[in-house]
mmCIF file of C-alpha atoms in Angstrom:
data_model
loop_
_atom_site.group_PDB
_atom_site.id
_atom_site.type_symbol
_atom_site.label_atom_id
_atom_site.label_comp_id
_atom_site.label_asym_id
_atom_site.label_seq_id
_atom_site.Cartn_x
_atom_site.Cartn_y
_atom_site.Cartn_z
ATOM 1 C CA UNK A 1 0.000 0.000 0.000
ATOM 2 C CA UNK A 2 1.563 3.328 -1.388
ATOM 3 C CA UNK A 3 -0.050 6.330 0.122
ATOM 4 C CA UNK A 4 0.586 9.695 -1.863
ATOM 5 C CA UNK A 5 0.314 13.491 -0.772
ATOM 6 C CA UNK A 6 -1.154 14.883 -4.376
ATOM 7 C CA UNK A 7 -1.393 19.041 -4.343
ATOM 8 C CA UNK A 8 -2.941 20.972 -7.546
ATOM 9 C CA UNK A 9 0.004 22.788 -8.716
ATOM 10 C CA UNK A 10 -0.287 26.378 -10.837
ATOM 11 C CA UNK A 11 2.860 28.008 -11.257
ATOM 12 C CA UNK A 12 4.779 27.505 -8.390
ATOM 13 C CA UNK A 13 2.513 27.586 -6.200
ATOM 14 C CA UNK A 14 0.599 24.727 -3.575
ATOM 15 C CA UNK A 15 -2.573 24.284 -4.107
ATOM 16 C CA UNK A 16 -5.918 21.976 -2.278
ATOM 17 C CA UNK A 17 -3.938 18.891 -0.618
ATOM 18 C CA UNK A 18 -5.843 15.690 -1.559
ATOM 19 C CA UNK A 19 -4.491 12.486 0.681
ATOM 20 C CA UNK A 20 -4.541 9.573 -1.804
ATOM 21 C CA UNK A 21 -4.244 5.842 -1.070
ATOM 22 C CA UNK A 22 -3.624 3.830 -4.097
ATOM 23 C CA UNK A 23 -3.260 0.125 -3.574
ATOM 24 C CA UNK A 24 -1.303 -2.191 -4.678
ATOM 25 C CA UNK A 25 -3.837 -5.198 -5.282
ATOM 26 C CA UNK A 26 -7.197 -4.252 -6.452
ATOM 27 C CA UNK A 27 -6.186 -0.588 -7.638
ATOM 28 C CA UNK A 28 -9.172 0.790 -5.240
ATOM 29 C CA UNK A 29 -8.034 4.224 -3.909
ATOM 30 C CA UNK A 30 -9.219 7.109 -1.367
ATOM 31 C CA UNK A 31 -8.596 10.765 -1.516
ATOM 32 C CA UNK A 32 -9.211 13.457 0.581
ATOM 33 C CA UNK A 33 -9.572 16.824 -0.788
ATOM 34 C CA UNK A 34 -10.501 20.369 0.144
ATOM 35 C CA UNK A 35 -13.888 22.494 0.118
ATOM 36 C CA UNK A 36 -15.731 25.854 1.045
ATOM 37 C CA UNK A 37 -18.604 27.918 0.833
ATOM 38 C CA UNK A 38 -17.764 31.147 -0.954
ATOM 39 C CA UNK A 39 -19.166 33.676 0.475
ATOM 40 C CA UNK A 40 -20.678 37.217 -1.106
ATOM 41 C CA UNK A 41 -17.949 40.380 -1.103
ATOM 42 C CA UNK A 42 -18.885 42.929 0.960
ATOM 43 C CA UNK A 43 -20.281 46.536 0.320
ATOM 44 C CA UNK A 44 -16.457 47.908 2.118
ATOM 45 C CA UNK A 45 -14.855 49.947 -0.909
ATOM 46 C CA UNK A 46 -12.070 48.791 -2.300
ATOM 47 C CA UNK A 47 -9.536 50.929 -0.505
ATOM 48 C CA UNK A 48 -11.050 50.205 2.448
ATOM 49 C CA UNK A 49 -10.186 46.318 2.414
ATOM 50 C CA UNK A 50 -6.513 47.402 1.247
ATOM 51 C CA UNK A 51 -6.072 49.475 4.227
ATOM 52 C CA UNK A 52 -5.059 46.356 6.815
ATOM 53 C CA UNK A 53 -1.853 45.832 8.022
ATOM 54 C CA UNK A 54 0.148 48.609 6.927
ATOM 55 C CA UNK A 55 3.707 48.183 5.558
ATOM 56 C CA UNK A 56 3.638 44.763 5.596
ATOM 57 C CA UNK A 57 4.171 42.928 2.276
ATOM 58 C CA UNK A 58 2.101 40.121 0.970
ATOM 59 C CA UNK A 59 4.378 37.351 2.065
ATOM 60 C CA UNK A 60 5.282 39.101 5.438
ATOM 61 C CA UNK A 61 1.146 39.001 6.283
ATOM 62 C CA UNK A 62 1.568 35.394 5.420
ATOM 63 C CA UNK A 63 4.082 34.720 7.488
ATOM 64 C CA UNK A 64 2.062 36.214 10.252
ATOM 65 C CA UNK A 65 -1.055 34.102 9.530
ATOM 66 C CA UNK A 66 1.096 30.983 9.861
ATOM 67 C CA UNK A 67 2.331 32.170 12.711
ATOM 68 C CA UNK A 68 -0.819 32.984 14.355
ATOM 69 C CA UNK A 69 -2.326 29.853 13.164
ATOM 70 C CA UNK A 70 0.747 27.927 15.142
ATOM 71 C CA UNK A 71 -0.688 29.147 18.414
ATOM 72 C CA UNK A 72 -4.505 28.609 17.431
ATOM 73 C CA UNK A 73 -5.890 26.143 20.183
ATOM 74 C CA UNK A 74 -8.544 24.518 17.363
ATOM 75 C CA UNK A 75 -10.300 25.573 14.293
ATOM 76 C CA UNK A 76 -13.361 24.066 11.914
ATOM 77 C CA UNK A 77 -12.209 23.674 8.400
ATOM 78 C CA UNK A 78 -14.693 22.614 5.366
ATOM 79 C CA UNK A 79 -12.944 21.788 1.972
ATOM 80 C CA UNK A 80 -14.297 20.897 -1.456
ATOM 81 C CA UNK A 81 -13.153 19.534 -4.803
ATOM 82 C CA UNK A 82 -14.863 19.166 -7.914
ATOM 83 C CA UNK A 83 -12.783 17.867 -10.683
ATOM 84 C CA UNK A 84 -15.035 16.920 -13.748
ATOM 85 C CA UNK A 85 -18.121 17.043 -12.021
ATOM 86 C CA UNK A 86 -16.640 14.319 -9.220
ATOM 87 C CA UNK A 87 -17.489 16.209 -5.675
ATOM 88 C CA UNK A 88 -14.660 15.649 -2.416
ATOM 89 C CA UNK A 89 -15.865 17.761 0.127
ATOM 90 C CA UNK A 90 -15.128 17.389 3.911
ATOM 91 C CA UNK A 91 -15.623 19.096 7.263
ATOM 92 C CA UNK A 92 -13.126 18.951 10.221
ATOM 93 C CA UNK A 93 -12.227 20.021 13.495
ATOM 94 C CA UNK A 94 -8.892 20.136 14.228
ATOM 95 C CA UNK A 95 -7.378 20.748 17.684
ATOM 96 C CA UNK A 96 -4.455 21.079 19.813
ATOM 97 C CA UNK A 97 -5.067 17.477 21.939
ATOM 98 C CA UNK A 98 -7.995 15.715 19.913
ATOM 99 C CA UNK A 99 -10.027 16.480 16.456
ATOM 100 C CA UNK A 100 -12.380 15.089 14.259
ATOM 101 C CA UNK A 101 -13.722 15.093 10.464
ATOM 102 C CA UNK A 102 -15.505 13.242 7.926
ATOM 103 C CA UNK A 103 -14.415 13.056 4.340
ATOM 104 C CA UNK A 104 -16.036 11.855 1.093
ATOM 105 C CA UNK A 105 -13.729 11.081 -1.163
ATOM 106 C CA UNK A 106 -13.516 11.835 -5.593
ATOM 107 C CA UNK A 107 -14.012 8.227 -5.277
ATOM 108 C CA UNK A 108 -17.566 8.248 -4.147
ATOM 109 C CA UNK A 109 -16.037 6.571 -0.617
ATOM 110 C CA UNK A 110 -16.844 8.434 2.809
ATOM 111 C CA UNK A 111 -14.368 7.577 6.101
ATOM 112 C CA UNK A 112 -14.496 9.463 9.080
ATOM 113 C CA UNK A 113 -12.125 9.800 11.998
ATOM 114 C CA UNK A 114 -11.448 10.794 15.507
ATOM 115 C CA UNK A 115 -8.783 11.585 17.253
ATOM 116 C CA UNK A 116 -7.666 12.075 21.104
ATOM 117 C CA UNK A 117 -4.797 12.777 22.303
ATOM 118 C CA UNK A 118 -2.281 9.903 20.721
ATOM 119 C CA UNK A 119 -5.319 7.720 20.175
ATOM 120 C CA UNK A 120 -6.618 7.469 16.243
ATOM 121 C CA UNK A 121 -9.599 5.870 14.718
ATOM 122 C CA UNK A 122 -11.098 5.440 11.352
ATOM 123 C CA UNK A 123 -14.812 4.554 10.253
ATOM 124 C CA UNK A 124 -15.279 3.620 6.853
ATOM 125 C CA UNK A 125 -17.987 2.293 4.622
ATOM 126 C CA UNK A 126 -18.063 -0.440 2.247
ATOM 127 C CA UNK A 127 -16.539 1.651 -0.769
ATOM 128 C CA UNK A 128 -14.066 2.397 0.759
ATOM 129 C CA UNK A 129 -12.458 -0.832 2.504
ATOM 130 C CA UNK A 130 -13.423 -2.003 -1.036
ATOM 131 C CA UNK A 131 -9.713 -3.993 -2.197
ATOM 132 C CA UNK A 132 -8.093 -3.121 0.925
ATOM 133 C CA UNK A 133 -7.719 -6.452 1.743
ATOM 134 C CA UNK A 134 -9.673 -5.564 5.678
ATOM 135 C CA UNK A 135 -11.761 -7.845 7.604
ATOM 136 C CA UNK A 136 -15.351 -7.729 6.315
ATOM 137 C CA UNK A 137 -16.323 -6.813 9.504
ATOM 138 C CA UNK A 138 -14.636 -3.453 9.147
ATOM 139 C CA UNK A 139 -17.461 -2.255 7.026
ATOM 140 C CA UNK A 140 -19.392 0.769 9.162
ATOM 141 C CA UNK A 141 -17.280 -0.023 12.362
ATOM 142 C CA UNK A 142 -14.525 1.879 14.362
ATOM 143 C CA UNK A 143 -10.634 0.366 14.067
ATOM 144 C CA UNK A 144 -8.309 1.667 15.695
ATOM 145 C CA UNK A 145 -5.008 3.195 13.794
ATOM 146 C CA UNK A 146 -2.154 1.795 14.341
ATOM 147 C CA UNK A 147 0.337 1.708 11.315
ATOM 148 C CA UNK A 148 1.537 4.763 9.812
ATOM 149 C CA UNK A 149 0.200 4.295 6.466
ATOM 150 C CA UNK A 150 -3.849 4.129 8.222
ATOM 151 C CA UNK A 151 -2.664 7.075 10.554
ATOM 152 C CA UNK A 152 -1.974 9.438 7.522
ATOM 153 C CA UNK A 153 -5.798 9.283 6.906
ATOM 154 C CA UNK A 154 -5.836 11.267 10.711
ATOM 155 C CA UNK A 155 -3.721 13.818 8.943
ATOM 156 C CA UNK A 156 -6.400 16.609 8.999
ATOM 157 C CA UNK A 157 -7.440 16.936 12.470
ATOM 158 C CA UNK A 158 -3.947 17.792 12.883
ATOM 159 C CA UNK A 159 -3.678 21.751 12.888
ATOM 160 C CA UNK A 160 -0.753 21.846 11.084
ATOM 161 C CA UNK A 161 -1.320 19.911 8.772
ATOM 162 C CA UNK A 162 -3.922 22.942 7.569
ATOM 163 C CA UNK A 163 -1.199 25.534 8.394
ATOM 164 C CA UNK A 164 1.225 23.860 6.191
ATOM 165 C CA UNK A 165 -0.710 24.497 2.936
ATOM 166 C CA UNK A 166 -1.507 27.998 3.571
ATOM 167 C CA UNK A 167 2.162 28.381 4.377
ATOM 168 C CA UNK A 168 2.717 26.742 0.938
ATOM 169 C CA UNK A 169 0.956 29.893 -0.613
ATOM 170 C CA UNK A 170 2.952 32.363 -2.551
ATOM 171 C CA UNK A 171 1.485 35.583 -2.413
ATOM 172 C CA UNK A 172 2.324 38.571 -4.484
ATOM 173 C CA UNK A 173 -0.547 40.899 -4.369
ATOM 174 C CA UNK A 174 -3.459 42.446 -2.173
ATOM 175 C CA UNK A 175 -6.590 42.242 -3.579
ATOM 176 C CA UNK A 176 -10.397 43.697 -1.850
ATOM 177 C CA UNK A 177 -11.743 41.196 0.521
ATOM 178 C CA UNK A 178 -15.109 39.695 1.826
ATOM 179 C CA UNK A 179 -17.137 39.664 4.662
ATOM 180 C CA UNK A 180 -16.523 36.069 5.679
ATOM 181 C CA UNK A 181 -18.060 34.487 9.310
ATOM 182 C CA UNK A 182 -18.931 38.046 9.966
ATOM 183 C CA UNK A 183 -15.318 39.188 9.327
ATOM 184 C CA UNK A 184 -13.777 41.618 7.472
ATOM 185 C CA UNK A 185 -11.160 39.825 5.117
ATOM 186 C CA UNK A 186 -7.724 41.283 3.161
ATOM 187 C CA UNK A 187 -7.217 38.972 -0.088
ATOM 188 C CA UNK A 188 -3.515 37.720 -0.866
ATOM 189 C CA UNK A 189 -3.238 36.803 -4.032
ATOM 190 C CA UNK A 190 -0.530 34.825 -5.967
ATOM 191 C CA UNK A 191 0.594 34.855 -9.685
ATOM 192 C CA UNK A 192 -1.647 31.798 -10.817
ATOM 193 C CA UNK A 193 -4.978 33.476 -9.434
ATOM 194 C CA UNK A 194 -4.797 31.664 -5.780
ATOM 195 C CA UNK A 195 -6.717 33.687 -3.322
ATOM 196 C CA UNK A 196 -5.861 33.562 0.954
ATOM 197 C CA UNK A 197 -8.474 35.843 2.407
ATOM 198 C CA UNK A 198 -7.221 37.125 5.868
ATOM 199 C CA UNK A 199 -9.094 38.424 8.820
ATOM 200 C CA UNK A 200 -8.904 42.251 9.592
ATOM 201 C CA UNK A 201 -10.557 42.334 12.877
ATOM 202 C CA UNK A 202 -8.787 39.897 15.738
ATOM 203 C CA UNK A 203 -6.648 37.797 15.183
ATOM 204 C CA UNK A 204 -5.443 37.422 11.687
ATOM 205 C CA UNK A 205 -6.410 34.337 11.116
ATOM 206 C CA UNK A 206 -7.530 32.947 7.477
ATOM 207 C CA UNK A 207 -10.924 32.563 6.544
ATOM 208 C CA UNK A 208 -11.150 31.332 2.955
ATOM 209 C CA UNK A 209 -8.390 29.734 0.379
ATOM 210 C CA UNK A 210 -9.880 30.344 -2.871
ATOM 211 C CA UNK A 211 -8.376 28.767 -6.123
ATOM 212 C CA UNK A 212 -9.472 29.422 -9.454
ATOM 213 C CA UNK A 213 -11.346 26.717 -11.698
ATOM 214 C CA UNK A 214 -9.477 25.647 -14.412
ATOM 215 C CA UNK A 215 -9.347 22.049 -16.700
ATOM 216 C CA UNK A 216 -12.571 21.264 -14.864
ATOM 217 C CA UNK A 217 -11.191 21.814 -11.521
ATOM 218 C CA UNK A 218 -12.717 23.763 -8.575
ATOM 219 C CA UNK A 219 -11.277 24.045 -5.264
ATOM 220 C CA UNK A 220 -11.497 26.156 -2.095
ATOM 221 C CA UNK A 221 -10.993 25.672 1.868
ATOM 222 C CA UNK A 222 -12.943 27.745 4.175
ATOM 223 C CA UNK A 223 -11.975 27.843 7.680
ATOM 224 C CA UNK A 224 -14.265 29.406 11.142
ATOM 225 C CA UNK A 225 -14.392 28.978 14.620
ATOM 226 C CA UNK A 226 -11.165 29.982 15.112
ATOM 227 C CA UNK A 227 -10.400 28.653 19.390
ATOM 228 C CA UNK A 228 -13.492 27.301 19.858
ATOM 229 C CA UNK A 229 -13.567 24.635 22.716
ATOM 230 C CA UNK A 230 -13.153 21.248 21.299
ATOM 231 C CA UNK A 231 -15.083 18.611 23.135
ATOM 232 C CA UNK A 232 -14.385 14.952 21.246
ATOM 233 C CA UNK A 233 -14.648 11.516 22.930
ATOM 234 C CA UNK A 234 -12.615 8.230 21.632
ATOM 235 C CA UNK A 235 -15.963 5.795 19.345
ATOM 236 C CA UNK A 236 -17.236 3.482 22.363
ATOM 237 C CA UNK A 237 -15.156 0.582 22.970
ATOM 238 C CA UNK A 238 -17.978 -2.087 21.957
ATOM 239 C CA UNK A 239 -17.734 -0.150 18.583
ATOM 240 C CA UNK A 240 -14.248 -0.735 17.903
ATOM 241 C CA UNK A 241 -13.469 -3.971 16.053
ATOM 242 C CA UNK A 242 -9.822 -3.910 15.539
ATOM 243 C CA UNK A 243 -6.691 -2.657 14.463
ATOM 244 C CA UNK A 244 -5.204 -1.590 11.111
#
C-alpha cells in the first residue's frame, strides 16, 4: 500500500492537498480533498479592504497568519473539490489534543475519523475498505489506527497539517476582501490566481483559500471557529473492532 500526498500545482505555487491511497492489489483508492462555501464580497470599498496591516508585504502578512495559526488552540475547516463534475468535500475540526472530520472522497467513498490525544480511529464504509484487503467486519465499524500508512488518513485533524498548505501559498498581491463568518477579510493573491483571504478584525487568522477553476477543476478551503472549545470523545469501545 503506497499512500501519496497529491497538491494541484499552478505556477509555483501549492494548491488543495488531496491524501490519496492507491493500492497495490485491487487498484481501489481514497482521496481526501478540500472544500468551502464562498461567500458574497462585501459593500467595504475597495480601498477600504486594502487598508489592513500597513507596511507589511504580501508574504510578510503570510508569514504572520502561519504564525498565528501555530498558536490557534482549534479551528473548523470545510474543503471541497470538484474535478469533472466528481465532488470531495469534507468538514473537520482540528485541535491542539484531539479532532475530528468526515471526508467523502472523488471516489464516491466516505471515512471518518477521531482523534484524542495519541489515540486514532477510522470509520469507513463499504466503498471504501473495497480492495483493501480488511476484515469484512470493518465495514461501518470503528478500528483503531495503528500503522503509519492508516494514521496518515488522521492527517487533517492535525492543525498543522492545515497551516502547512496555507504556508505553501505564494502571495504577491493584495486584492479587496469579503465579509466572511462576519469578518472583514484582506485577499492575498498569488501569480496563478490563488486567493488567501485574511481576517482584519482579531486575530489574523484565514478565513477562505480560494483557487481558481481551471481544466474542470474547482477548489477552495474555508476555515471558522477559530479557538473554539473542542469537546471529542474516543468511538465506544464495543464499537471498535480492531486494528489496522
Amino acid at each position: 500500500m503506497v499512500f501519496v500526498i497529491r497538491r494541484r500545482w499552478s505556477g509555483a505555487a501549492v494548491a488543495t492537498v488531496m491524501l490519496a491511497t492507491v493500492l497495490a492489489a485491487g487498484g481501489s483508492a481514497a482521496a481526501i480533498a478540500a472544500t468551502s462555501s464562498r461567500s458574497a464580497p462585501s459593500a467595504l470599498t475597495a480601498s477600504t479592504r486594502l487598508a489592513p496591516f500597513p507596511g507589511k508585504t504580501p508574504r510578510e502578512i503570510l508569514n504572520l497568519v502561519v504564525s498565528t495559526m501555530g498558536k490557534a488552540a482549534s479551528a473548523h475547516i470545510r474543503d471541497r473539490t470538484v474535478v469533472n463534475g466528481s465532488l470531495a468535500s469534507g468538514d473537520w475540526v482540528a485541535g491542539v489534543s484531539a479532532g475530528t472530520g468526515t471526508q467523502r472522497t472523488l471516489f464516491g467513498s466516505t471515512f471518518r475519523v477521531i482523534r484524542v490525544g495519541s489515540g486514532e480511529w477510522l470509520w469507513g464504509d463499504a466503498a471504501f475498505w473495497a480492495g483493501k484487503n480488511a476484515p469484512a467486519g470493518y465495514v461501518g465499524h470503528w478500528v483503531r489506527l495503528t500503522s503509519a500508512d492508516y494514521r496518515a488518513f488522521a492527517a487533517f485533524t492535525y492543525l498543522s497539517e492545515w497551516a502547512k498548505q496555507v504556508s505553501g501559498q505564494q502571495p504577491v498581491a493584495r486584492v479587496p476582501g469579503r465579509a466572511l463568518h462576519g469578518l472583514p477579510t484582506l485577499g492575498l493573491r498569488d501569480r496563478s490566481g490563488i486567493v488567501l483571504y485574511v481576517a482584519t478584525r482579531g486575530k489574523p487568522y484565514p478565513q477562505l483559500l480560494s483557487y481558481p477553476s481551471t481544466h474542470g477543476q474547482s477548489d477552495a478551503v474555508e476555515y471558522d471557529r477559530w479557538d473554539a472549545p473542542v469537546k471529542i470523545s474516543p468511538p465506544p469501545a464495543n464499537q471498535v473492532v480492531g486494528n489496522i
